[in-house]
mmCIF file of C-alpha atoms in Angstrom:
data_model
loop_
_atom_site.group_PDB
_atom_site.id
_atom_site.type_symbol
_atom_site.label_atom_id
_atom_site.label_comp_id
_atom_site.label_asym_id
_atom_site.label_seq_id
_atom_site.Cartn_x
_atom_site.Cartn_y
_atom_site.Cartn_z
ATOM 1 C CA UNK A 254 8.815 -20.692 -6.755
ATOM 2 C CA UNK A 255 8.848 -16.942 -8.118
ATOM 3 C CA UNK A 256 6.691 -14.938 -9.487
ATOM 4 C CA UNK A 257 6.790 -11.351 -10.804
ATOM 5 C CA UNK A 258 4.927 -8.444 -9.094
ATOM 6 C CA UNK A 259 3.909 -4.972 -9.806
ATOM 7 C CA UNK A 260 6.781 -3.204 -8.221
ATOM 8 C CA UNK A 261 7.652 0.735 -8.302
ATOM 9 C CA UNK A 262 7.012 3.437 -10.472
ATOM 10 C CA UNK A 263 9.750 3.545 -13.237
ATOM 11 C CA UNK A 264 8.855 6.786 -15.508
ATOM 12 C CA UNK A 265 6.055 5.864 -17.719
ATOM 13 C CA UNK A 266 5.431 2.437 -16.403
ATOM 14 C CA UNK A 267 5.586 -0.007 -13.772
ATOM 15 C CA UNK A 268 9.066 -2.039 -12.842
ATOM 16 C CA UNK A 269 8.433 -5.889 -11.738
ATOM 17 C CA UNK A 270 9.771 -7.257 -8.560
ATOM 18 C CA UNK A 271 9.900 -11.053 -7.659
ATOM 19 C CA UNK A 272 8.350 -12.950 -5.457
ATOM 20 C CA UNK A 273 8.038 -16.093 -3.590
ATOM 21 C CA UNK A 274 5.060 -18.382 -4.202
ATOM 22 C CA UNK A 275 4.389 -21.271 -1.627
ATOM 23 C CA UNK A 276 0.977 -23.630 -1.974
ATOM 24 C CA UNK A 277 -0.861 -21.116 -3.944
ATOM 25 C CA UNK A 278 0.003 -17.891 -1.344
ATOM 26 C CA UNK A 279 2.205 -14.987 -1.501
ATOM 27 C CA UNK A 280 4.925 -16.220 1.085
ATOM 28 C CA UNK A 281 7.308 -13.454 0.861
ATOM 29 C CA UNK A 282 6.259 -9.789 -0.853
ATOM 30 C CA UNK A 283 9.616 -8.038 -0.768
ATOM 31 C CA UNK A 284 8.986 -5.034 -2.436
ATOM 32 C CA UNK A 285 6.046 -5.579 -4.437
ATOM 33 C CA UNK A 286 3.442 -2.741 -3.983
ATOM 34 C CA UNK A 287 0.403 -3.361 -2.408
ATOM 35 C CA UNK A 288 -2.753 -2.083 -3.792
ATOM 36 C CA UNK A 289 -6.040 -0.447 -2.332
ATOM 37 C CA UNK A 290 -9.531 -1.681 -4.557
ATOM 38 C CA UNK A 291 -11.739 0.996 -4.681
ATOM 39 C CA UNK A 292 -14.648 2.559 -6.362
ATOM 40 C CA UNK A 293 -17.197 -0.018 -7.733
ATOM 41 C CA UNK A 294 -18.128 -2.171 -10.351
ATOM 42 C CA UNK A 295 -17.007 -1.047 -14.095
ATOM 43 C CA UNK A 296 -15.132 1.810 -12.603
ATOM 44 C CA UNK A 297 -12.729 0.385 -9.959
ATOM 45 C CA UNK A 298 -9.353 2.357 -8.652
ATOM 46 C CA UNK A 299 -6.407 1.089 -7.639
ATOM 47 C CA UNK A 300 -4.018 2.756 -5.170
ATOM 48 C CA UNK A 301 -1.268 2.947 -3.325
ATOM 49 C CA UNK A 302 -1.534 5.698 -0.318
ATOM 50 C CA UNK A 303 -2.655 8.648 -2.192
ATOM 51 C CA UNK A 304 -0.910 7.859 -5.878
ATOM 52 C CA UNK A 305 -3.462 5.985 -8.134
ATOM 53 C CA UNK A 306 -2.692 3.957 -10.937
ATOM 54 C CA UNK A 307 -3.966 5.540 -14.863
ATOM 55 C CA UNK A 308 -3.308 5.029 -17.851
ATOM 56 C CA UNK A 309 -3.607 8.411 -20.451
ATOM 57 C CA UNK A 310 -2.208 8.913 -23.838
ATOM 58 C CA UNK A 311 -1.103 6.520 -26.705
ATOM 59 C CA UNK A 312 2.074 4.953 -25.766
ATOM 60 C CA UNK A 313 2.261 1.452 -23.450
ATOM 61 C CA UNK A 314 2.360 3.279 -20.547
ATOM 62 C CA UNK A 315 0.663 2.403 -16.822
ATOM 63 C CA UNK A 316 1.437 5.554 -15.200
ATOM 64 C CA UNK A 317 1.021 6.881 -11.117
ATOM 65 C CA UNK A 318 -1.058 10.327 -10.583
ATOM 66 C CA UNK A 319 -3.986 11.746 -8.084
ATOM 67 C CA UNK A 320 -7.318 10.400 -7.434
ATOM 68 C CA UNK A 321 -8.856 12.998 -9.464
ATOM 69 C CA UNK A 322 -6.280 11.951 -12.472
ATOM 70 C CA UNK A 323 -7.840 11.270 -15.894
ATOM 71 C CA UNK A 324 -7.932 7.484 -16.934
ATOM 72 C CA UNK A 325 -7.595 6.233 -13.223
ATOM 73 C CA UNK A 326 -10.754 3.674 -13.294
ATOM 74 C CA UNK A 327 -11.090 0.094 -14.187
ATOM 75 C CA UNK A 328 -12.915 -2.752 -15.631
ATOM 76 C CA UNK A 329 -11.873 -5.746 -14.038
ATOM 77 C CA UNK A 330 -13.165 -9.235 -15.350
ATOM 78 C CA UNK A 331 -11.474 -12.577 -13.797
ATOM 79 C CA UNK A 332 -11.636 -15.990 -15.576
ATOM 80 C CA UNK A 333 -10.445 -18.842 -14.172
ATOM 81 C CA UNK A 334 -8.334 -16.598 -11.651
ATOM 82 C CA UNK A 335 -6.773 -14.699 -14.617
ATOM 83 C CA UNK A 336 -7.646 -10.971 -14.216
ATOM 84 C CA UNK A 337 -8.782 -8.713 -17.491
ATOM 85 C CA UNK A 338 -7.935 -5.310 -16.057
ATOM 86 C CA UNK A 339 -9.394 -2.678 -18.770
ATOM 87 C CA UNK A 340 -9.254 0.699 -18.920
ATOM 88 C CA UNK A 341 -12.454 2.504 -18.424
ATOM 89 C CA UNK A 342 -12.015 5.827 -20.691
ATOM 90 C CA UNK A 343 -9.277 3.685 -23.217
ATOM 91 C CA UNK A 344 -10.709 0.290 -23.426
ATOM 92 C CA UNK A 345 -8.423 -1.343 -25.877
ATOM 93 C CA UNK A 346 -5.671 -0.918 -23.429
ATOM 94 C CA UNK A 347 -5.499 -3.815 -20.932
ATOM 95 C CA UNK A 348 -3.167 -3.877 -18.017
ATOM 96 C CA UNK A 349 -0.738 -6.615 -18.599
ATOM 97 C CA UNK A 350 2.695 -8.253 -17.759
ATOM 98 C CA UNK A 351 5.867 -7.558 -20.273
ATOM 99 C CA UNK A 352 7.212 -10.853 -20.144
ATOM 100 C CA UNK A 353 10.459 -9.714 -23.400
ATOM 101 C CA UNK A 354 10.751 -6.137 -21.314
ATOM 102 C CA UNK A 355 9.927 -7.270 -17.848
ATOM 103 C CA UNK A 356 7.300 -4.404 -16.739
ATOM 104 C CA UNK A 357 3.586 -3.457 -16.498
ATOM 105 C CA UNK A 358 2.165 -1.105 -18.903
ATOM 106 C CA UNK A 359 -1.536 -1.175 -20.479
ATOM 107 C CA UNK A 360 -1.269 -2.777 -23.715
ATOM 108 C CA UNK A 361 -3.746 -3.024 -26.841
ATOM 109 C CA UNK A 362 -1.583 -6.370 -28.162
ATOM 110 C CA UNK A 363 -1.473 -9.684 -26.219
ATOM 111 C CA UNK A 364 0.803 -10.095 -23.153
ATOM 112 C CA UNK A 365 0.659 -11.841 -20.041
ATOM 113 C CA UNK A 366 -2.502 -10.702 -17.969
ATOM 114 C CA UNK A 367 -2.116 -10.930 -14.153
ATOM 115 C CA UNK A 368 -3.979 -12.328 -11.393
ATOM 116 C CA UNK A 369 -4.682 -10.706 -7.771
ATOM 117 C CA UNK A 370 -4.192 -11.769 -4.885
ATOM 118 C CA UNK A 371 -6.203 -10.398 -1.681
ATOM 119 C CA UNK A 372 -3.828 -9.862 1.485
ATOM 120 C CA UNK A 373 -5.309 -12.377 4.448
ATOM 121 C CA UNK A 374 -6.850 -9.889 6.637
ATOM 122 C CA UNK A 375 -8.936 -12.568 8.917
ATOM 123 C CA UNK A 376 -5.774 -13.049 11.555
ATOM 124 C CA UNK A 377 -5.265 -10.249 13.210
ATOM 125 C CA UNK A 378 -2.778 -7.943 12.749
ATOM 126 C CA UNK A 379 -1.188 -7.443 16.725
ATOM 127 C CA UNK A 380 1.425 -4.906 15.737
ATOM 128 C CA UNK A 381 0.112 -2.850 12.939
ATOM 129 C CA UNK A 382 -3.128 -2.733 15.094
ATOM 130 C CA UNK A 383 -1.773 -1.403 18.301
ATOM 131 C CA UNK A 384 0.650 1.039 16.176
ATOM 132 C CA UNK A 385 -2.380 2.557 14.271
ATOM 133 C CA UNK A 386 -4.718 2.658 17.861
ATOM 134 C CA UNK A 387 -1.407 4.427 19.891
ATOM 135 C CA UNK A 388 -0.650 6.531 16.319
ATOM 136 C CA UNK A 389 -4.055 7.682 16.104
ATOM 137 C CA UNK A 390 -4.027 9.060 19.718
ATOM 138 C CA UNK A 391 -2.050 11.879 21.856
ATOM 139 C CA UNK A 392 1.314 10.135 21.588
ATOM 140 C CA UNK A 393 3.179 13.742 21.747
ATOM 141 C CA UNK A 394 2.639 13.460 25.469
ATOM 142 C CA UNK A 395 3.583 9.861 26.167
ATOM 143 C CA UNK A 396 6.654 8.658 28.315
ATOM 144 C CA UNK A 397 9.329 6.989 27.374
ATOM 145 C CA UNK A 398 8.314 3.365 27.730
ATOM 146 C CA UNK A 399 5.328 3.935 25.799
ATOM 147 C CA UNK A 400 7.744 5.484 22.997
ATOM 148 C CA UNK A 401 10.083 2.196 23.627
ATOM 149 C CA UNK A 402 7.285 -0.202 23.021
ATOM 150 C CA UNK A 403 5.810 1.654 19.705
ATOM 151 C CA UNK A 404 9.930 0.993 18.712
ATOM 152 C CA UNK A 405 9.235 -2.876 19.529
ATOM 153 C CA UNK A 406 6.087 -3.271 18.155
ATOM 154 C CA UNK A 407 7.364 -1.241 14.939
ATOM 155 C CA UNK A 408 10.105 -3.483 14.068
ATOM 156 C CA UNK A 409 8.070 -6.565 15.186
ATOM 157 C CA UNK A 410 6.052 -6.172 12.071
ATOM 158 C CA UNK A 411 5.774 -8.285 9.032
ATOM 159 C CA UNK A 412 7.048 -7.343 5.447
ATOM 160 C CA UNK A 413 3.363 -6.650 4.870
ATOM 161 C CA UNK A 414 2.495 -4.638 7.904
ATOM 162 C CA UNK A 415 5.052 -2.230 7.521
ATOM 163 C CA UNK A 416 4.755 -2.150 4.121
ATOM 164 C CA UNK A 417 1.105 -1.100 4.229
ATOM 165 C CA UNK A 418 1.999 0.606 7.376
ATOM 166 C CA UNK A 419 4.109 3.339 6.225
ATOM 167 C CA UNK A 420 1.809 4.226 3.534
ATOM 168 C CA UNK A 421 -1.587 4.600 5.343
ATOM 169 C CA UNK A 422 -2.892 8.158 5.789
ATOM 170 C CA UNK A 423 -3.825 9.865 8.764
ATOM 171 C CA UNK A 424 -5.065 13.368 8.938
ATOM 172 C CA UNK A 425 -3.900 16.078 11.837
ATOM 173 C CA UNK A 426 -6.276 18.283 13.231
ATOM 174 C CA UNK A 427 -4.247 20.708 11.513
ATOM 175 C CA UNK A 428 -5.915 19.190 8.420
ATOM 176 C CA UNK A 429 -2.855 18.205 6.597
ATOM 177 C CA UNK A 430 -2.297 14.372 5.666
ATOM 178 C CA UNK A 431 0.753 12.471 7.237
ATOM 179 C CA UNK A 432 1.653 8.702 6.334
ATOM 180 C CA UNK A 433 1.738 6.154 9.104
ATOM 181 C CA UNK A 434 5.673 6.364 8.380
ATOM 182 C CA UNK A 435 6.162 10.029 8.897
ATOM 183 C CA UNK A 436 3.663 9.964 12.563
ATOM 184 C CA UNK A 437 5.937 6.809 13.782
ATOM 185 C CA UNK A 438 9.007 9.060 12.535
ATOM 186 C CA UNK A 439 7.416 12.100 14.994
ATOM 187 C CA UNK A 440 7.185 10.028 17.886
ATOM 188 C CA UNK A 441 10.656 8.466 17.392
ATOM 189 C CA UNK A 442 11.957 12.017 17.266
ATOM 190 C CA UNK A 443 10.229 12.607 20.678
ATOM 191 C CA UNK A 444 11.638 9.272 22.064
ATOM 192 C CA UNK A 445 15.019 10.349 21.148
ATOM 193 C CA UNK A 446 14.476 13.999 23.050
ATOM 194 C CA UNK A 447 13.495 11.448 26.319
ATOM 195 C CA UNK A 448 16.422 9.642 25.984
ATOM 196 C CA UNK A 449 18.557 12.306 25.304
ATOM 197 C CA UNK A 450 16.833 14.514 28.354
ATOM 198 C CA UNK A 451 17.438 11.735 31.314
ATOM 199 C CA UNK A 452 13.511 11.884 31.946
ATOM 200 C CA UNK A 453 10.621 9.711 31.409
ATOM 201 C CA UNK A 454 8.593 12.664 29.715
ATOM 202 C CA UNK A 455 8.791 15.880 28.508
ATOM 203 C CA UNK A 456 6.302 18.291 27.131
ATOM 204 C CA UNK A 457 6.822 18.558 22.758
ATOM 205 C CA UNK A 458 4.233 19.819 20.692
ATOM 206 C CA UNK A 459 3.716 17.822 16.913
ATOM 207 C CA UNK A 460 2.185 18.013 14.185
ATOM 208 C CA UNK A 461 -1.178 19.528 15.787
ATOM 209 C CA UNK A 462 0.107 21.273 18.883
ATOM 210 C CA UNK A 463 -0.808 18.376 21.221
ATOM 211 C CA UNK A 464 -3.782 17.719 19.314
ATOM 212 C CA UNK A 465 -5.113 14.073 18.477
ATOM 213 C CA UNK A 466 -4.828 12.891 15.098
ATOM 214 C CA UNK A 467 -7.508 11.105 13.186
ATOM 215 C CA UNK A 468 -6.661 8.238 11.287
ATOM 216 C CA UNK A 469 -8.995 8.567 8.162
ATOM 217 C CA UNK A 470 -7.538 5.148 6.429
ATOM 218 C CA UNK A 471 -7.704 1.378 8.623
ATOM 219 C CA UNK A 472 -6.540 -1.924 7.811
ATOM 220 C CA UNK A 473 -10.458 -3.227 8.928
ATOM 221 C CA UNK A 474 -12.067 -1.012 6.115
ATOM 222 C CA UNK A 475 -9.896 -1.688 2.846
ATOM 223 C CA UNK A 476 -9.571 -4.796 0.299
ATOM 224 C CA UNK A 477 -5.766 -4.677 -0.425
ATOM 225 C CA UNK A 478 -4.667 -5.952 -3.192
ATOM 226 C CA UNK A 479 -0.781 -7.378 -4.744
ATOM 227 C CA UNK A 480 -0.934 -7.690 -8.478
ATOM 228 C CA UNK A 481 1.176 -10.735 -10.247
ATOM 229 C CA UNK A 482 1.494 -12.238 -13.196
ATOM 230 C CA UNK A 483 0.529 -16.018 -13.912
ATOM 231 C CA UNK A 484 3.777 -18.443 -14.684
ATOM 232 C CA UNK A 485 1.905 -21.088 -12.074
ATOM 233 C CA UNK A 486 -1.062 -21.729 -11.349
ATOM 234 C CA UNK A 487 -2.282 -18.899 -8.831
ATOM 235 C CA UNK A 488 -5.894 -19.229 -6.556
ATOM 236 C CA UNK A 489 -7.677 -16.082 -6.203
ATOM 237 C CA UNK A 490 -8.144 -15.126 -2.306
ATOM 238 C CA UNK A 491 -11.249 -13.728 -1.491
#
């Protein structure tokens, strides 16, 4: 069956992207956006990489900003796997489902609320956690078939993986933030020098000068989160 997910940022609001529902489990994402919980009880955040949902103004709007945005936290109350999403500094305004104009917006009138689902994190994850362990280290000075098997494991991944992947942060010693994308994109760069140079290595400085970078976001140490609305009958994960 399909359902509808919280998909993209489309100006003021969030566009809806199907998906495919199978015995009660996400089966197939596409491009759905995952979610990071964080924060606590009666003031949760929800995120994407570094862009936070909020909600600000008086207009339907559920809009993407910083983590220091105004009207970024949450109240979230689940009843019989339905989730009340409220926001915190505007609490008539719950974050609900457009079912007449598919989107998601924050509404004060009655729409369809959604329910979460929690991404299965208790199998483990053999791609995205060898890319994250080699990404996180001095790959600016690995060969060639190290570079060749990041390229296998990369497009090995799941939907999911790469997905969540792409938009994980990792900080330089340089101090400035990459995404998991944009480090795999570096050492593709490098592969393609190899390749290009008829040697198994060759000495390229990036991001850091041949500095380690520091992954400051993991898979083990986040509750990720896919927000759908409720045509069937959905179990909450947890």
């Amino acid at each position: 069956s399909t359902g509808h997910a919280l998909g993209a940022a489309n100006g003021t609001f969030r566009s809806s992207t199907s998906v495919t529902i199978s015995g009660n489990k996400i089966t197939s994402l596409g491009s759905a956006t995952l979610l990071t919980l964080g924060g606590s009880s009666g003031s949760w955040t929800l995120s994407s990489g570094t862009e936070y949902l909020y909600f600000t103004g008086s207009k339907n709007t559920l809009q993407t900003g910083t983590s220091t945005s105004s009207g970024n936290t949450w109240n979230i109350a689940i009843t019989s796997n339905i989730a009340t999403i409220t926001n915190v500094d505007s609490p008539t305004r719950v974050m609900q489902y457009n079912n007449s104009s598919p989107r998601y917006a924050c509404y004060t009138s009655s729409q369809v609320k959604p329910s979460i689902y929690k991404v299965d994190v208790s199998t483990p994850l053999y791609n995205y956690d060898y890319l994250i362990d080699v990404l996180d280290g001095d790959y600016c000075t690995m060969d060639l078939a190290g570079l060749n098997l990041i390229y296998t494991r990369y497009n090995a991944m799941t939907s999911t993986e790469i997905t969540h992947f792409n938009s994980t942060i990792i900080t330089g010693q340089d101090l400035n933030s990459y995404t998991g994308y944009q480090t795999y994109t570096e050492a593709m760069l490098r592969r393609t020098k190899l390749q290009g140079s008829g040697i198994s290595n060759l000495s390229m400085d990036l991001f850091t000068n041949n500095q380690f970078l520091y992954l400051t976001i993991g898979i083990s140490t986040l509750s990720i989160i896919a927000i759908f609305s409720y045509f069937l009958m959905r179990k909450k994960y947890s």
